[in-house]
Amino acid sequence: MLELNKLRLLLSLVASVTVGQAAGSLRIRNISDRSKRTASNQFSDTQRTGVTEWTSWFNIDHPGGNGDYERLEAIRFYYRERVCSRPTAIEARTTDWVTAADTGEVVHSSLEKGFWCINKEQPKGSICSNYHVRFQCPPVQSYWTEWSEWGPCSTTACSDVGIQVRQRKCLSSQPMPLLFVPACQGHHSERRECSTPQCTARWSPWGHWGMCSVTCGGGQRTRRRTCVRTSASVQCVGRSVEIQKCGKTPCPAKCQLACEEGHPNEDCSLCVCEDRVLHGDVQSVTGVPVEGARVSLASHSKALHAQTNVKGEFMLAGVCPSSTTSLIVKKDKYVPTTVSTSNTTGSSRLKAVLRSAEKPYIVKHPEDKVRYEGGRVLFCCSATGSPKPSKYYWYHNGTLLDRKIYKYEEDLVLQDLKFEHSGEYYCKTSNPAGSIKSSVASLSVIAKGTPACSSTPEAHLIRLPLDCVQPGTESKYYNAGRCPHNKCAGSLEFDMRCRDGAGFCCGVQSMESRVIDCGSYSLPIRVVTQCVCQKCMQPTVIVRGRVVAADNNEPLRFGHIYIGKERAGTTGYQGGFTLKIAQDTQRLVVNFVDPTEKFLDTPKVFIFDKKSGSIYHDVKVMRKQQPIDINSRETNVIDLGEIKGEDPIGQLVIPPNSFHRDTGEVYEGTVKASVTFIDPRNITTAAATPGDLNFVDDEGDMLPLRTYGMFSVDFRDNSSNKVLGAGAVQVLLDTQHVKMQEHIPQMKLWSLNPDTGVWEEESEFSYSTAAADGHGRSKREERTFLIGNMEIRERRLFNLDVPESRRCYVKVRAYMSDKFLSTEQLEGVVITLINLEPKPGYSSNPRAWGRFDSVITGPNGACLPAFCDAMRPDAYTAYVTAMLNGEELEAAPSTPKMNPNIIGVSQPYLEKLDYQRSDHKDSALKKTAFKINLAKPNQNNLDETNGPIYPYQSMIACENAPIDANHFRFFRVEKDKYEYNVVPFEENDLTSWTGDYLSWWPNPQEFRACFIKVRIHGQKEVMVRSRNHGGTHPQTKNKLYGIRDIRSTRDMREANTSAACVEFKCSGMLYDQSEVDRSLISVLPQGNCWRINVNNLLQEYLIKHPPFTQSNGSHSFSMMAPVDPLGHNYGIYTVTDQNPRVAKEIAIGRCFDGTSDGFSREMKSDSGVALTFSCPERKINRQSLFQRLQTNPGQTLSQMARDMRDFQGERRQRPATQVVYPSEQRGRTRSRRISSGARRTVPVRAQ
């Protein structure tokens, strides 16, 4: 009977398809009354004339993602001439030719927007069908155009009322005589009232004080301001002039200075000898003469008495030899110095040495604080520089705090806190070289009696195993709850420290055990029930990575690592490094120095994550150019840029006799010159960018630069190999390489401070025209150059850059899989954006990179800074990549067609951004990057106000954007992997750790990952599960810790063989550190598998270390997890680290490689195996019904018809009965409908 029912249902389905095809253009006239949201098959318009016509059928979307969207706007984009401007009706059918009304699905239609069906609106377990639509169009149709923008207000006077007008036009869809065009209904213009701003009158800022009326004895000076009015009817309140007393110093009496030689000067401050001359030399610390230095007498520091020439020499007349004279020497970008001399002859000489000035740099930033009302707080700030900054300024919410009221210096103290003290605080300091601002710190003031944090946990959905479906809800998720890791006001031992130690955060106070019903089995879970303010759990912040050459990935072996001026470590043999970072670090600048001098010294500004504890960075360094020999007594020209077939970007011009030793002595021998240029035309060099391409402006704000190339110079004595300096070096930049002409006047020469990672201005450029030999050119030609001057005084990197103000933010999120679920976002992913400049005329072919930025994803994704343009969408483009612990994530696909639901950006903005994944044109390329146009959003266009690109001033909007706002997407390629913890824990947020006996990781400061290697003999990959229970500890015995699922990976070297690296719960101390638990592990391959081998060494170890668990079943394997880290000879891989993700990545790499110290991403199933299972495919003894239909449809259908007639005869002979299908058979009968995108069988109606 069951077989006959199945035959009957299948025949009905086949008949349904046949009738649907024969019906052709049959349309449904009646609308179903089941739901007001269920759309009819047609939607018509009343305004039409003549006989109407139907378009062809369109299908531009499939029901994957959020549903099926047949948008009229998108159809017009792909089929511009095939749809009229004002359709009068819509008809929708599934690809199985079922009308929309007969599917029973909730659908929507609109003549303005088209047709759409949303998956989440369908009954549980169903998704939308795949629909195609057509439109009805009249031969002649009149319609209104869109309203124009409102015109200007008719009045311009302030505080006045006027009129605004907007208009529209009546148009016809086809050209025809004007008299025959049907008239449009409505008005062609609209009016509305408008008003102008209120009349205002305000004072301008006070002008400067005027000169004092006298120089001594008392006088007056004045200053003025102007009333700025928008109308003569209003006036400013107050005075326009202020008078102040001045010149209060008493007038000097007759000079009493007695001079042994010469006579007193005019102000009686020193003796003057007209026949005496003081000679002097001014040099830098490297011995280079300093031209243009200003020399003044200390007693008259504001007056200029002499200035140095090109040789750094100066002369000062009138200094008497019998007196001691103090001179002050000043020059921009140098620290002023004071020298003293006592002349004994008629002509004497002194020497002054100037040190380069260094801009201030914040070394201690204020930190976030939370306090109760009435308490007190301390914010600290400290900066270095040369000269050292001495004065600090504090700001609250952008407003300067009055020093007289708050009495602050470096530190700011706030007493008797009130709610209005809440907000953002930062400090600012300066020296003659520049200014700097600290990072912003927030202060939250909580009213007394208010709970420090909410005791009710917030919702937190965890994903259940694939085979766990909760009866009734069929949900794959369970709400385990969590406490937000926000700072709260706890009880501090001392509240006046710069840093509150670990501080207090909202954390778990209590949990309860629950059981999840999965149908065929149950899962225990620990659920958060109450939160409380407690001491924060602070993970150890680790930065890891590998340093390799940018050209061939050769590792930087045993390179020196500096943080500031302190040696912090050494790279390993493979270039690897690990750095432990202090908790109060705000900006991490790390300098990699090659002691063999094969690679350039490379400062890097690393981003790091204090929540996830560890971040991996793949560091690229540039290989030094081979040195060439040049003559120091001649003019030398060195090209910058060596792209084959293209001209160099610029040149270094070194005049004769410019080289000098560190003593200042001029060097006249042969120079070994190595000039390494980081060419932005070569995109592979972008990752080797030193620093983070930022500079600090005069206000102390850190702003971005756009580079046109960087270079490093290394000049050495040919005989002794000692480093040489060079003065008066010219840098020429060929303007033909500056494609954005507005950049030319802003171009500057910069140098990188290796301690701060900040670029500092060296000089500006001036215009010059010169003849140059072009590479690939037939003759010399006149070209325009920008010329800058520099002094090579230390081993720094130099940069040809412009400050760029056209800035935006790009929103990117990373997910666990390509399902892009909001609950499966990944934190701690390093997103990198490389800004590109397009080649003229070829928007898809980038000419050069201009900037390199990286940001770490948080709970709401990441916002990457980028250059963008509002006029030309392709003026700037960008490549974006994502990496998690050295693993490259995959970008959303752009082929075979762009799907906005998958990419995460809606149309038509997506077309404007021209999204392309790296394999868009070549499927052989990697899928780990995407390229976009950086088109600045038009705030007057609603489609461009919802991301993924935000204006620079909308950074807060970008960071707080909801999950359904436009954004770009990456996802992990590991799809067949699942982890379940009874005590929920997020490995990308170590602060989510909870102390519990059933916690998978018992110690939040040390994470031990254990894996077992399982080999599979079989044609297909197999899912392998480990079930992990407590084994010997009284608190956890026979209780579940968690489940791990992983699909085996094919061994490409051996046929019909795969292997899986399965994680299991390590044995060891639990969180109370009182007793060891030997975890009970069960390994179960999913499918037709049986165990054929166990590693002999592992079996022997388990027997010798009781308790020993007998593996009774041949389809699984059980053991008490080893306490010892056994290694690859046993098929067990154990790694301990301060970060769980890092420990697991290292262990998996060793497991894949089958060694205890190697690393591989390719599975080697013949090495280091613990268990071996045989998993052959089940043989099919007979053909299924669908296979018979494919091989012999006529005979099969005839047999089905006979069976149906026999079945109907039997039903007439006996009363009707209801047959309940097993779930497997029900799934089979619906398989054809499911494959076409729908979830419900369509009944066949009699025609």
Tab-separated table of N, CA and C in Angstrom, residues 43 52-59 70-76 79 82-92 109-115 132-138:
chain	number	residue	atom	x	y	z
A	43	PHE	N	-1.454	42.109	-11.030
A	43	PHE	CA	-1.673	43.382	-10.348
A	43	PHE	C	-1.786	44.428	-11.443
A	52	THR	N	-3.545	45.956	-24.675
A	52	THR	CA	-2.289	45.773	-23.943
A	52	THR	C	-1.511	44.589	-24.502
A	53	GLU	N	-0.192	44.548	-24.194
A	53	GLU	CA	0.684	43.475	-24.634
A	53	GLU	C	1.493	42.964	-23.443
A	54	TRP	N	1.877	41.683	-23.503
A	54	TRP	CA	2.687	41.073	-22.439
A	54	TRP	C	4.141	40.978	-22.881
A	55	THR	N	5.063	41.213	-21.915
A	55	THR	CA	6.493	41.053	-22.200
A	55	THR	C	6.858	39.571	-22.135
A	56	SER	N	8.109	39.259	-22.454
A	56	SER	CA	8.611	37.904	-22.258
A	56	SER	C	8.811	37.668	-20.756
A	57	TRP	N	9.106	36.417	-20.384
A	57	TRP	CA	9.291	36.056	-18.978
A	57	TRP	C	10.705	36.407	-18.529
A	58	PHE	N	10.825	36.884	-17.271
A	58	PHE	CA	12.127	37.247	-16.703
A	58	PHE	C	12.356	36.452	-15.413
A	59	ASN	N	13.623	36.024	-15.208
A	59	ASN	CA	14.013	35.335	-13.956
A	59	ASN	C	15.470	35.711	-13.671
A	70	GLU	N	12.500	39.438	-7.729
A	70	GLU	CA	12.435	39.814	-9.154
A	70	GLU	C	12.131	41.308	-9.200
A	71	ARG	N	13.153	42.120	-8.905
A	71	ARG	CA	12.988	43.568	-8.808
A	71	ARG	C	12.857	44.177	-10.207
A	72	LEU	N	11.867	45.065	-10.369
A	72	LEU	CA	11.657	45.723	-11.657
A	72	LEU	C	12.865	46.572	-12.030
A	73	GLU	N	13.493	47.197	-11.010
A	73	GLU	CA	14.672	48.012	-11.277
A	73	GLU	C	15.815	47.167	-11.841
A	74	ALA	N	16.029	45.986	-11.275
A	74	ALA	CA	17.096	45.105	-11.755
A	74	ALA	C	16.767	44.538	-13.135
A	75	ILE	N	15.487	44.203	-13.368
A	75	ILE	CA	15.101	43.688	-14.696
A	75	ILE	C	15.359	44.749	-15.752
A	76	ARG	N	15.043	46.003	-15.440
A	76	ARG	CA	15.312	47.076	-16.411
A	76	ARG	C	16.812	47.223	-16.649
A	79	TYR	N	17.615	44.192	-18.931
A	79	TYR	CA	16.817	44.166	-20.171
A	79	TYR	C	16.193	45.547	-20.364
A	82	ARG	N	13.126	46.072	-22.940
A	82	ARG	CA	12.071	45.052	-23.016
A	82	ARG	C	10.949	45.261	-22.010
A	83	VAL	N	11.068	46.308	-21.176
A	83	VAL	CA	10.011	46.592	-20.207
A	83	VAL	C	9.614	48.060	-20.348
A	84	CYS	N	8.308	48.306	-20.447
A	84	CYS	CA	7.842	49.682	-20.584
A	84	CYS	C	8.059	50.430	-19.278
A	85	SER	N	7.968	51.731	-19.343
A	85	SER	CA	8.249	52.548	-18.167
A	85	SER	C	7.140	52.459	-17.127
A	86	ARG	N	5.912	52.176	-17.533
A	86	ARG	CA	4.786	52.090	-16.585
A	86	ARG	C	3.979	50.815	-16.862
A	87	PRO	N	4.406	49.657	-16.349
A	87	PRO	CA	3.611	48.435	-16.541
A	87	PRO	C	2.244	48.581	-15.873
A	88	THR	N	1.258	47.832	-16.452
A	88	THR	CA	-0.100	47.895	-15.909
A	88	THR	C	-0.490	46.632	-15.166
A	89	ALA	N	0.297	45.573	-15.322
A	89	ALA	CA	-0.019	44.333	-14.608
A	89	ALA	C	1.227	43.476	-14.521
A	90	ILE	N	1.227	42.567	-13.526
A	90	ILE	CA	2.321	41.624	-13.324
A	90	ILE	C	1.736	40.218	-13.268
A	91	GLU	N	2.432	39.267	-13.893
A	91	GLU	CA	2.059	37.857	-13.765
A	91	GLU	C	3.286	37.095	-13.290
A	92	ALA	N	3.127	36.243	-12.285
A	92	ALA	CA	4.241	35.498	-11.713
A	92	ALA	C	3.905	34.022	-11.682
A	109	SER	N	3.904	41.847	-4.494
A	109	SER	CA	4.120	42.412	-5.829
A	109	SER	C	3.747	43.878	-5.829
A	110	SER	N	4.375	44.610	-6.722
A	110	SER	CA	4.124	46.038	-6.856
A	110	SER	C	4.498	46.455	-8.262
A	111	LEU	N	3.674	47.296	-8.890
A	111	LEU	CA	3.989	47.763	-10.248
A	111	LEU	C	5.212	48.657	-10.245
A	112	GLU	N	5.563	49.253	-9.082
A	112	GLU	CA	6.750	50.102	-9.018
A	112	GLU	C	8.003	49.292	-8.693
A	113	LYS	N	7.878	48.242	-7.884
A	113	LYS	CA	9.060	47.519	-7.409
A	113	LYS	C	9.218	46.141	-8.040
A	114	GLY	N	8.132	45.482	-8.446
A	114	GLY	CA	8.239	44.162	-9.030
A	114	GLY	C	7.615	43.115	-8.128
A	115	PHE	N	8.242	41.945	-8.077
A	115	PHE	CA	7.711	40.794	-7.349
A	115	PHE	C	8.798	40.251	-6.428
A	132	HIS	N	9.440	33.222	-12.083
A	132	HIS	CA	9.735	34.160	-13.163
A	132	HIS	C	8.482	34.986	-13.414
A	133	VAL	N	8.661	36.192	-13.912
A	133	VAL	CA	7.562	37.150	-14.019
A	133	VAL	C	7.524	37.739	-15.420
A	134	ARG	N	6.356	38.283	-15.775
A	134	ARG	CA	6.238	39.095	-16.982
A	134	ARG	C	5.311	40.263	-16.679
A	135	PHE	N	5.348	41.272	-17.532
A	135	PHE	CA	4.628	42.520	-17.292
A	135	PHE	C	3.718	42.838	-18.484
A	136	GLN	N	2.582	43.483	-18.193
A	136	GLN	CA	1.647	43.910	-19.223
A	136	GLN	C	1.863	45.394	-19.492
A	137	CYS	N	2.023	45.754	-20.775
A	137	CYS	CA	2.307	47.129	-21.157
A	137	CYS	C	1.309	47.601	-22.214
A	138	PRO	N	0.794	48.806	-22.092
A	138	PRO	CA	-0.113	49.343	-23.115
A	138	PRO	C	0.692	49.876	-24.296
